[in-house]
């Protein structure tokens, strides 16, 4: 498809253009819309359009300057001017500056628009559009692939407008880790809206659960002007807040120092990677790299298998927890995430062996879920990993002693008790996690592992059980019972009740009586 970019400060014109024709059916893809020339430049860098449709008079950067700027980067870009009658002299200047056609806004009808588009499209086809990527464009996928695989980046250096660079990596907390296309698109949209309002330049790419940013900019005073660096931190802070608010996703950002040459970009990437380790250990939302992070680490401490087995044999939870906490304290001071993952796997491996040697019942959910090495990827902070291991080994001791009263870990017992005491209130994952002092993601993971159902299902089932009791022991009306067990809407309560029990409230009451 032929890619089209629209630039016009009048929102009604942009809406009109998008709705005048069926772009996709006609063979065109609208890749973006900008309300001034500066925004259009940013979108141009990101999407590499074939055709630009631009107004002449726009704030920040007008259409004539925009055409000149983009034509320098991509000489075969086709430009269509959107003009009023009183802009005719400007339209003439734009044509002299490289525009290919102009359309009067008063004549923006489907037929006229299609005729103009087909004319410039024919010119594109004659020049073999799409066979060779213009050297003036940045393919963000190729760039970040080359960056991550330590390939030569020299060919990209001349394509950036700025002299100064900052690298940032955002880690998205999401279950499961991989994001679907809709979420990726929503994140990109939130980021773009902020980018537009903050006049900040970067290229970005979302890969798995990571967002990679390379910011580039100019500044007046290379020695004292740190406004751009502060602006980047401010942008990331606002982006994180908006994504959390609108998409219910949590992101931690790791940021490099400022580099004053494109030759520094690979180093900046390493710095951001290194800073991300501190996000993991401290739970900070934004961490900036500093040289102390590169101190040579000591050797990774080793686990004592015999000691762990002995504590379990003696059912000595207190000593076992003290040993595990002491071990994690050592890892915390070393601050190498790879060490934590290695020892996490060791803890799980030792647990499997100890359970086999001591004949501890191998409950399916315990083995399949809690002893799964891939759980590490869903534990976003150091304290989550520590809590996970402590909970696992406490559960093993409970299985070994056969104490049925300790079916669940301490955190899970505390969570369930909170649900039982507050089921009539507006319970959420966040409120329960805050009560037991762990993260949302860790509670969600732990709940499914230990109970076999997710948190919301557990709460719903418990509320329905309490509703059954009230139906049989009280004369309350259905809407009153709904409110008493935590449902704000009686219709929704009745619907859920029937889905779970297979009966309406009235049928249930009549049958039980």
Coordinates of C-alpha atoms in Angstrom, one line a residue:
X1 CA 0.0 0.0 0.0
X2 CA 1.0 3.6 -0.5
X3 CA 1.6 5.3 2.8
X4 CA 0.1 8.8 3.3
X5 CA 0.9 11.3 6.1
X6 CA -1.5 14.2 6.8
X7 CA -0.4 17.5 8.4
X8 CA -3.0 20.2 9.2
X9 CA -3.8 22.3 12.3
X10 CA -7.5 22.2 11.6
X11 CA -9.0 19.1 13.2
X12 CA -12.1 19.2 11.0
X13 CA -10.0 19.1 7.9
X14 CA -8.1 16.1 9.2
X15 CA -11.4 14.4 10.1
X16 CA -12.8 15.3 6.7
X17 CA -9.7 13.8 4.9
X18 CA -9.9 10.6 6.8
X19 CA -13.7 10.1 6.0
X20 CA -13.9 11.4 2.4
X21 CA -12.7 8.1 0.8
X22 CA -12.1 4.5 1.8
X23 CA -8.3 4.8 1.9
X24 CA -7.6 1.1 2.3
X25 CA -9.9 0.0 -0.5
X26 CA -8.2 2.5 -2.8
X27 CA -4.8 1.2 -2.0
X28 CA -3.6 3.8 0.6
X29 CA -2.6 3.6 4.2
X30 CA -3.0 6.6 6.5
X31 CA 0.1 6.2 8.7
X32 CA -0.4 9.3 10.8
X33 CA -1.8 12.8 11.3
X34 CA 0.0 15.9 12.7
X35 CA -1.3 19.3 13.7
X36 CA 2.0 21.1 12.8
X37 CA 5.1 20.6 10.8
X38 CA 7.3 19.5 13.8
X39 CA 4.9 16.7 14.6
X40 CA 4.9 15.7 10.9
X41 CA 8.7 15.4 10.9
X42 CA 8.6 13.1 13.9
X43 CA 5.9 10.9 12.2
X44 CA 7.9 11.0 8.9
X45 CA 10.9 9.5 10.8
X46 CA 8.8 6.8 12.3
X47 CA 6.6 5.7 9.3
X48 CA 8.5 6.7 6.1
X49 CA 5.4 7.9 4.1
X50 CA 5.3 8.0 0.3
X51 CA 2.9 11.0 0.1
X52 CA 2.6 14.0 2.3
X53 CA -0.7 16.0 2.4
X54 CA 0.0 19.3 4.2
X55 CA -1.6 22.6 5.0
X56 CA 0.5 25.7 4.3
X57 CA -0.2 27.9 7.4
X58 CA 0.5 25.9 10.6
X59 CA 2.0 26.7 14.0
X60 CA 5.6 25.8 15.0
X61 CA 6.6 24.8 11.5
X62 CA 4.6 25.8 8.4
X63 CA 3.9 23.6 5.3
X64 CA 6.6 25.2 3.1
X65 CA 9.3 24.7 5.6
X66 CA 8.0 21.1 6.2
X67 CA 8.2 20.3 2.5
X68 CA 11.7 21.6 2.2
X69 CA 12.8 19.7 5.3
X70 CA 11.3 16.4 4.2
X71 CA 12.4 16.7 0.6
X72 CA 16.0 17.0 1.7
X73 CA 15.7 13.7 3.4
X74 CA 13.6 11.9 0.8
X75 CA 13.7 13.6 -2.6
X76 CA 11.1 11.4 -4.2
X77 CA 8.5 12.1 -1.5
X78 CA 5.3 13.4 -3.1
X79 CA 3.7 16.4 -1.5
X80 CA 0.1 17.6 -1.9
X81 CA -0.7 21.1 -0.7
X82 CA -4.1 21.8 1.0
X83 CA -4.9 25.4 0.3
X84 CA -7.6 28.1 0.8
X85 CA -8.2 30.6 -2.0
X86 CA -6.4 33.3 0.0
X87 CA -3.3 31.0 0.3
X88 CA -2.7 30.9 -3.4
X89 CA 0.5 32.8 -3.4
X90 CA 1.8 30.5 -0.6
X91 CA 0.7 27.6 -2.7
X92 CA 2.8 28.8 -5.6
X93 CA 5.8 29.1 -3.3
X94 CA 5.2 25.6 -2.0
X95 CA 5.1 24.3 -5.6
X96 CA 8.4 26.0 -6.3
X97 CA 9.7 24.4 -3.1
X98 CA 9.0 20.8 -4.2
X99 CA 5.2 20.3 -3.8
X100 CA 3.7 18.2 -6.6
X101 CA 0.0 19.1 -6.5
X102 CA -2.4 21.3 -4.6
X103 CA -6.1 20.9 -3.7
X104 CA -8.4 23.7 -2.6
X105 CA -10.0 22.8 0.8
X106 CA -13.3 23.9 -0.6
X107 CA -13.0 21.2 -3.3
X108 CA -12.1 18.4 -0.9
X109 CA -14.5 15.9 -2.5
X110 CA -13.9 12.2 -3.0
X111 CA -13.6 12.4 -6.8
X112 CA -11.1 15.4 -6.7
X113 CA -9.0 13.8 -3.9
X114 CA -8.8 10.4 -5.7
X115 CA -7.8 12.1 -9.0
X116 CA -4.9 14.0 -7.3
X117 CA -3.8 10.9 -5.3
X118 CA -3.7 8.7 -8.4
X119 CA -1.7 11.3 -10.3
X120 CA 1.1 11.4 -7.7
X121 CA 0.8 7.6 -7.2
X122 CA 1.5 7.1 -10.9
X123 CA 4.7 9.2 -10.5
X124 CA 5.7 7.0 -7.6
X125 CA 5.2 3.8 -9.5
X126 CA 7.3 5.2 -12.5
X127 CA 10.2 5.6 -10.1
X128 CA 9.9 2.1 -8.6
X129 CA 8.5 3.0 -5.2
X130 CA 9.5 0.7 -2.4
X131 CA 12.3 -1.2 -4.2
X132 CA 15.0 0.6 -2.2
X133 CA 14.6 2.2 1.2
X134 CA 15.9 5.8 1.1
X135 CA 19.1 6.3 2.9
X136 CA 17.6 9.2 4.7
X137 CA 15.1 7.0 6.6
X138 CA 15.6 5.1 9.8
X139 CA 14.1 1.6 10.0
X140 CA 13.6 1.4 13.7
X141 CA 13.3 -2.4 13.7
X142 CA 16.7 -2.8 11.9
X143 CA 18.3 -0.1 14.1
X144 CA 17.3 -1.6 17.4
X145 CA 18.2 -5.1 16.2
X146 CA 21.6 -3.9 15.2
X147 CA 22.0 -2.1 18.5
X148 CA 21.0 -5.1 20.6
X149 CA 23.2 -7.5 18.6
X150 CA 26.2 -5.1 18.8
X151 CA 26.3 -4.6 15.0
X152 CA 28.0 -1.7 13.3
X153 CA 25.7 1.4 13.6
X154 CA 27.8 3.9 11.6
X155 CA 25.3 3.9 8.7
X156 CA 22.6 5.4 11.0
X157 CA 24.7 8.3 12.3
X158 CA 23.9 10.9 9.7
X159 CA 20.1 10.2 9.9
X160 CA 19.6 11.9 13.3
X161 CA 19.0 15.6 13.7
X162 CA 20.4 15.9 17.2
X163 CA 24.0 15.9 18.5
X164 CA 23.1 14.6 22.0
X165 CA 21.7 11.2 22.8
X166 CA 20.0 9.4 25.8
X167 CA 19.0 5.8 25.8
X168 CA 16.0 4.5 27.9
X169 CA 14.6 1.0 28.4
X170 CA 11.2 0.5 29.9
X171 CA 10.2 -2.9 31.4
X172 CA 6.5 -3.5 31.3
X173 CA 5.0 -5.5 34.1
X174 CA 2.3 -7.7 32.5
X175 CA 0.9 -11.2 32.8
X176 CA 1.7 -12.9 30.6
X177 CA 5.0 -11.2 29.6
X178 CA 4.3 -11.0 25.8
X179 CA 2.0 -8.1 24.9
X180 CA -0.7 -8.4 22.2
X181 CA -1.0 -6.1 19.3
X182 CA -3.8 -4.0 20.8
X183 CA -1.8 -3.3 23.9
X184 CA 1.3 -2.4 21.9
X185 CA -0.8 -0.1 19.7
X186 CA -2.4 1.6 22.8
X187 CA 1.0 2.1 24.4
X188 CA 2.4 3.7 21.2
X189 CA -0.7 6.0 21.0
X190 CA -0.3 7.2 24.6
X191 CA 3.4 7.8 24.0
X192 CA 2.8 9.7 20.7
X193 CA 0.2 12.0 22.3
X194 CA 2.7 12.9 25.0
X195 CA 5.5 13.3 22.5
X196 CA 3.4 15.7 20.5
X197 CA 2.6 17.9 23.5
X198 CA 6.2 17.8 24.9
X199 CA 8.0 18.5 21.6
X200 CA 10.6 15.8 22.2
X201 CA 12.4 13.7 19.5
X202 CA 13.1 10.0 19.8
X203 CA 12.8 6.7 17.9
X204 CA 11.3 3.8 19.8
X205 CA 10.5 0.1 19.5
X206 CA 8.5 -2.3 21.7
X207 CA 10.0 -5.8 21.8
X208 CA 8.4 -8.5 24.1
X209 CA 7.8 -6.6 27.4
X210 CA 10.5 -3.9 26.8
X211 CA 10.2 -0.4 25.3
X212 CA 13.4 0.9 23.8
X213 CA 13.9 4.7 23.3
X214 CA 16.7 6.6 21.8
X215 CA 16.2 10.3 22.4
X216 CA 18.2 12.8 20.2
X217 CA 18.3 16.6 20.5
X218 CA 20.3 19.8 20.2
X219 CA 21.1 22.2 23.1
X220 CA 22.5 25.7 23.3
X221 CA 25.2 25.2 26.0
X222 CA 26.9 21.8 26.1
X223 CA 28.4 22.5 29.5
X224 CA 25.5 23.8 31.7
X225 CA 22.3 23.2 29.8
X226 CA 20.8 20.0 31.2
X227 CA 17.2 21.0 30.5
X228 CA 16.8 18.3 27.9
X229 CA 17.9 15.6 30.2
X230 CA 15.4 16.8 32.8
X231 CA 12.8 17.0 30.0
X232 CA 13.4 13.4 29.2
X233 CA 13.0 12.2 32.8
X234 CA 9.8 14.4 33.0
X235 CA 8.5 12.8 29.8
X236 CA 9.1 9.2 31.0
X237 CA 7.5 10.0 34.4
X238 CA 4.4 11.3 32.7
X239 CA 4.4 8.4 30.2
X240 CA 4.6 5.9 33.0
X241 CA 1.7 7.7 34.9
X242 CA -0.5 7.8 31.8
X243 CA 0.1 4.2 30.8
X244 CA -0.7 3.1 34.4
X245 CA -3.9 5.2 34.5
X246 CA -5.3 4.3 31.1
X247 CA -3.9 0.8 30.5
X248 CA -3.4 -0.5 34.0
X249 CA 0.2 -1.4 33.2
X250 CA 3.2 -0.7 35.4
X251 CA 6.5 0.3 33.8
X252 CA 10.0 0.8 35.2
X253 CA 12.4 2.9 33.2
X254 CA 16.2 2.6 33.2
X255 CA 18.0 5.6 31.6
X256 CA 21.6 6.1 30.4
X257 CA 23.7 9.2 30.9
X258 CA 23.8 11.8 28.1
X259 CA 26.1 11.1 25.2
X260 CA 27.5 13.9 23.0
X261 CA 28.1 11.8 19.9
X262 CA 26.3 9.1 17.9
X263 CA 29.4 7.0 18.4
X264 CA 28.4 6.7 22.1
X265 CA 25.0 5.1 21.4
X266 CA 26.2 1.5 22.0
X267 CA 27.7 2.5 25.3
X268 CA 24.5 4.3 26.3
X269 CA 22.5 1.1 25.5
X270 CA 24.8 -0.8 27.9
X271 CA 24.3 1.9 30.6
X272 CA 20.5 1.6 30.3
X273 CA 20.8 -2.2 30.6
X274 CA 23.0 -1.9 33.6
X275 CA 20.6 0.7 35.2
X276 CA 17.7 -1.7 34.8
X277 CA 19.3 -3.9 37.4
X278 CA 18.8 -1.3 40.0
X279 CA 15.1 -1.0 39.0
X280 CA 14.9 -4.7 39.8
X281 CA 16.7 -4.5 43.2
X282 CA 15.2 -1.2 44.5
X283 CA 11.8 -1.3 42.9
X284 CA 12.4 2.3 41.7
X285 CA 10.2 3.5 38.8
X286 CA 13.0 5.5 37.0
X287 CA 16.7 4.8 37.5
X288 CA 19.6 6.8 35.9
X289 CA 22.9 5.1 35.3
X290 CA 26.0 6.2 37.3
X291 CA 29.5 4.9 37.2
X292 CA 29.4 3.2 40.6
X293 CA 27.1 0.6 38.9
X294 CA 30.2 -0.8 37.1
X295 CA 32.2 -1.8 40.2
X296 CA 33.6 -5.4 39.7
X297 CA 31.1 -7.8 41.4
X298 CA 32.3 -10.5 43.8
X299 CA 31.6 -14.2 43.1
X300 CA 28.1 -15.4 43.5
X301 CA 27.5 -17.1 46.8
X302 CA 26.5 -20.8 46.8
X303 CA 23.5 -22.4 48.4
X304 CA 24.0 -25.0 51.1
X305 CA 21.8 -28.0 50.1
X306 CA 22.4 -30.0 53.3
X307 CA 21.4 -27.0 55.5
X308 CA 18.2 -26.5 53.6
X309 CA 17.3 -30.2 53.8
X310 CA 18.1 -30.2 57.5
X311 CA 15.8 -27.3 58.3
X312 CA 13.0 -29.1 56.5
X313 CA 13.7 -32.4 58.2
X314 CA 13.5 -30.6 61.6
X315 CA 10.5 -28.5 60.5
X316 CA 12.5 -25.5 61.7
X317 CA 10.8 -22.6 59.8
X318 CA 12.4 -19.9 61.9
X319 CA 16.0 -21.0 61.1
X320 CA 15.2 -21.8 57.5
X321 CA 13.7 -18.4 56.9
X322 CA 16.7 -16.7 58.6
X323 CA 19.1 -18.6 56.3
X324 CA 17.1 -17.8 53.2
X325 CA 16.8 -14.1 54.2
X326 CA 20.6 -14.0 54.9
X327 CA 21.4 -15.5 51.6
X328 CA 19.1 -13.0 49.7
X329 CA 20.8 -10.1 51.7
X330 CA 24.1 -11.2 50.2
X331 CA 22.6 -11.2 46.7
X332 CA 21.1 -7.7 47.3
X333 CA 24.5 -6.2 48.1
X334 CA 26.1 -7.7 45.0
X335 CA 23.2 -6.4 42.8
X336 CA 23.6 -8.6 39.8
X337 CA 20.2 -9.8 38.5
X338 CA 21.8 -12.8 36.7
X339 CA 23.0 -14.1 40.0
X340 CA 19.5 -13.9 41.5
X341 CA 18.1 -15.8 38.6
X342 CA 20.8 -18.5 38.9
X343 CA 20.2 -19.0 42.6
X344 CA 16.4 -18.9 42.1
X345 CA 16.7 -21.9 39.8
X346 CA 19.0 -23.5 42.4
X347 CA 16.4 -23.0 45.1
X348 CA 13.7 -24.6 42.9
X349 CA 16.0 -27.5 41.9
X350 CA 17.0 -28.2 45.5
X351 CA 13.3 -28.1 46.5
X352 CA 12.5 -30.8 43.9
X353 CA 15.3 -33.1 45.1
X354 CA 14.5 -32.6 48.8
X355 CA 10.9 -33.4 48.2
X356 CA 11.8 -36.6 46.4
X357 CA 14.4 -37.7 49.0
X358 CA 12.0 -37.0 52.0
X359 CA 9.0 -38.5 50.3
X360 CA 7.0 -35.3 50.5
X361 CA 3.7 -35.6 48.7
X362 CA 4.2 -34.0 45.3
X363 CA 1.0 -32.1 44.9
X364 CA 0.4 -31.4 41.2
X365 CA -0.2 -27.6 41.6
X366 CA 2.9 -27.3 43.7
X367 CA 5.1 -29.0 41.2
X368 CA 3.6 -27.6 38.0
X369 CA 3.3 -24.0 39.2
X370 CA 5.6 -23.2 42.1
X371 CA 8.6 -25.3 40.9
X372 CA 8.4 -23.8 37.4
X373 CA 11.7 -22.1 36.5
X374 CA 9.9 -19.7 34.1
X375 CA 8.2 -18.1 37.1
X376 CA 11.2 -15.8 37.5
X377 CA 10.2 -13.8 34.4
X378 CA 7.0 -12.8 36.2
X379 CA 8.7 -11.7 39.4
X380 CA 9.6 -8.1 38.6
X381 CA 11.5 -7.1 41.8
X382 CA 14.1 -8.6 44.0
X383 CA 11.7 -8.7 47.0
X384 CA 9.1 -10.6 44.9
X385 CA 11.8 -13.3 44.3
X386 CA 12.7 -13.4 48.0
X387 CA 9.0 -13.7 49.0
X388 CA 8.5 -16.4 46.4
X389 CA 11.3 -18.6 47.7
X390 CA 10.3 -18.1 51.3
X391 CA 6.7 -19.1 50.5
X392 CA 7.9 -22.2 48.6
X393 CA 10.0 -23.6 51.4
X394 CA 7.4 -22.8 54.0
X395 CA 4.9 -24.8 51.9
X396 CA 7.3 -27.7 51.7
X397 CA 7.7 -27.9 55.4
X398 CA 3.9 -27.8 55.8
X399 CA 3.6 -30.7 53.4
X400 CA 6.4 -32.6 55.2
X401 CA 4.7 -32.2 58.6
X402 CA 1.3 -33.0 57.1
X403 CA -0.2 -29.9 58.8
X404 CA -3.5 -29.5 57.0
X405 CA -4.1 -26.2 58.8
X406 CA -1.1 -24.8 56.9
X407 CA -2.6 -25.6 53.4
X408 CA -1.5 -22.2 52.1
X409 CA 1.5 -20.0 52.7
X410 CA 1.4 -17.1 55.2
X411 CA 0.8 -14.5 52.5
X412 CA -2.0 -16.5 51.0
X413 CA -3.7 -17.2 54.4
X414 CA -3.5 -13.5 55.2
X415 CA -5.0 -12.6 51.8
X416 CA -7.9 -15.1 52.2
X417 CA -8.6 -13.9 55.7
X418 CA -8.8 -10.3 54.3
X419 CA -11.2 -11.4 51.6
X420 CA -13.5 -13.1 54.2
X421 CA -13.5 -10.0 56.4
X422 CA -14.1 -7.5 53.5
X423 CA -16.0 -9.4 50.8
X424 CA -18.9 -6.9 51.1
X425 CA -16.6 -4.1 50.2
X426 CA -15.1 -3.1 46.9
X427 CA -12.2 -5.6 46.9
X428 CA -9.5 -5.2 44.2
X429 CA -6.2 -6.9 43.5
X430 CA -4.4 -3.7 44.5
X431 CA -6.2 -3.3 47.8
X432 CA -5.5 -6.9 48.8
X433 CA -1.8 -6.7 47.7
X434 CA -1.4 -3.5 49.7
X435 CA -2.8 -5.3 52.8
X436 CA -0.3 -8.2 52.6
X437 CA 2.5 -5.8 51.4
X438 CA 3.4 -7.5 48.1
X439 CA 3.1 -6.4 44.5
X440 CA -0.1 -6.9 42.4
X441 CA 1.7 -9.2 40.0
X442 CA 3.2 -11.4 42.7
X443 CA -0.1 -11.8 44.5
X444 CA -1.8 -12.7 41.2
X445 CA 0.8 -15.3 40.5
X446 CA 0.8 -16.8 44.0
X447 CA -3.0 -16.9 44.2
X448 CA -3.3 -19.0 41.1
X449 CA -0.5 -21.3 42.1
X450 CA -1.9 -22.1 45.6
X451 CA -5.6 -22.1 45.0
X452 CA -5.8 -23.2 41.4
X453 CA -8.1 -20.3 40.5
X454 CA -7.5 -16.6 39.9
X455 CA -8.2 -14.0 42.5
X456 CA -11.4 -12.5 41.0
X457 CA -12.9 -16.0 40.6
X458 CA -12.1 -16.8 44.2
X459 CA -13.7 -13.6 45.4
X460 CA -16.8 -14.1 43.2
X461 CA -17.3 -17.7 44.4
X462 CA -17.0 -16.7 48.0
X463 CA -19.6 -13.9 47.6
X464 CA -22.0 -16.4 46.0
X465 CA -21.5 -18.8 48.9
X466 CA -22.4 -16.0 51.3
X467 CA -25.4 -15.1 49.2
X468 CA -26.6 -18.7 49.3
X469 CA -26.5 -18.5 53.1
X470 CA -28.5 -15.2 53.2
X471 CA -31.1 -16.6 50.8
X472 CA -31.8 -19.4 53.2
X473 CA -31.5 -17.6 56.5
X474 CA -33.0 -14.2 55.9
X475 CA -36.0 -12.5 54.3
X476 CA -33.9 -9.9 52.5
X477 CA -34.8 -9.0 48.9
X478 CA -32.4 -10.0 46.1
X479 CA -31.1 -6.5 45.6
X480 CA -30.4 -6.2 49.3
X481 CA -28.5 -9.5 49.3
X482 CA -26.5 -8.4 46.3
X483 CA -25.3 -5.3 48.1
X484 CA -24.6 -7.3 51.3
X485 CA -22.2 -9.6 49.5
X486 CA -20.4 -6.9 47.5
X487 CA -22.3 -6.6 44.2
X488 CA -23.3 -3.0 43.3
X489 CA -25.7 -4.1 40.5
X490 CA -28.5 -6.6 41.4
X491 CA -29.0 -7.6 37.7
X492 CA -25.3 -8.5 37.4
X493 CA -25.5 -10.4 40.7
X494 CA -28.5 -12.5 39.5
X495 CA -26.6 -13.2 36.2
X496 CA -23.5 -14.4 38.1
X497 CA -25.5 -16.4 40.6
X498 CA -27.2 -18.4 37.8
X499 CA -23.9 -18.9 35.9
X500 CA -22.3 -20.5 39.0
X501 CA -25.3 -22.4 40.6
X502 CA -27.3 -23.2 37.4
X503 CA -30.4 -21.7 39.1
X504 CA -32.0 -18.3 39.7
X505 CA -32.0 -17.0 43.3
X506 CA -35.7 -17.9 43.6
X507 CA -35.2 -21.4 42.2
X508 CA -32.3 -22.0 44.6
X509 CA -34.3 -20.8 47.6
X510 CA -37.4 -22.9 46.7
X511 CA -35.3 -26.0 46.1
X512 CA -33.4 -25.7 49.3
X513 CA -36.5 -25.1 51.4

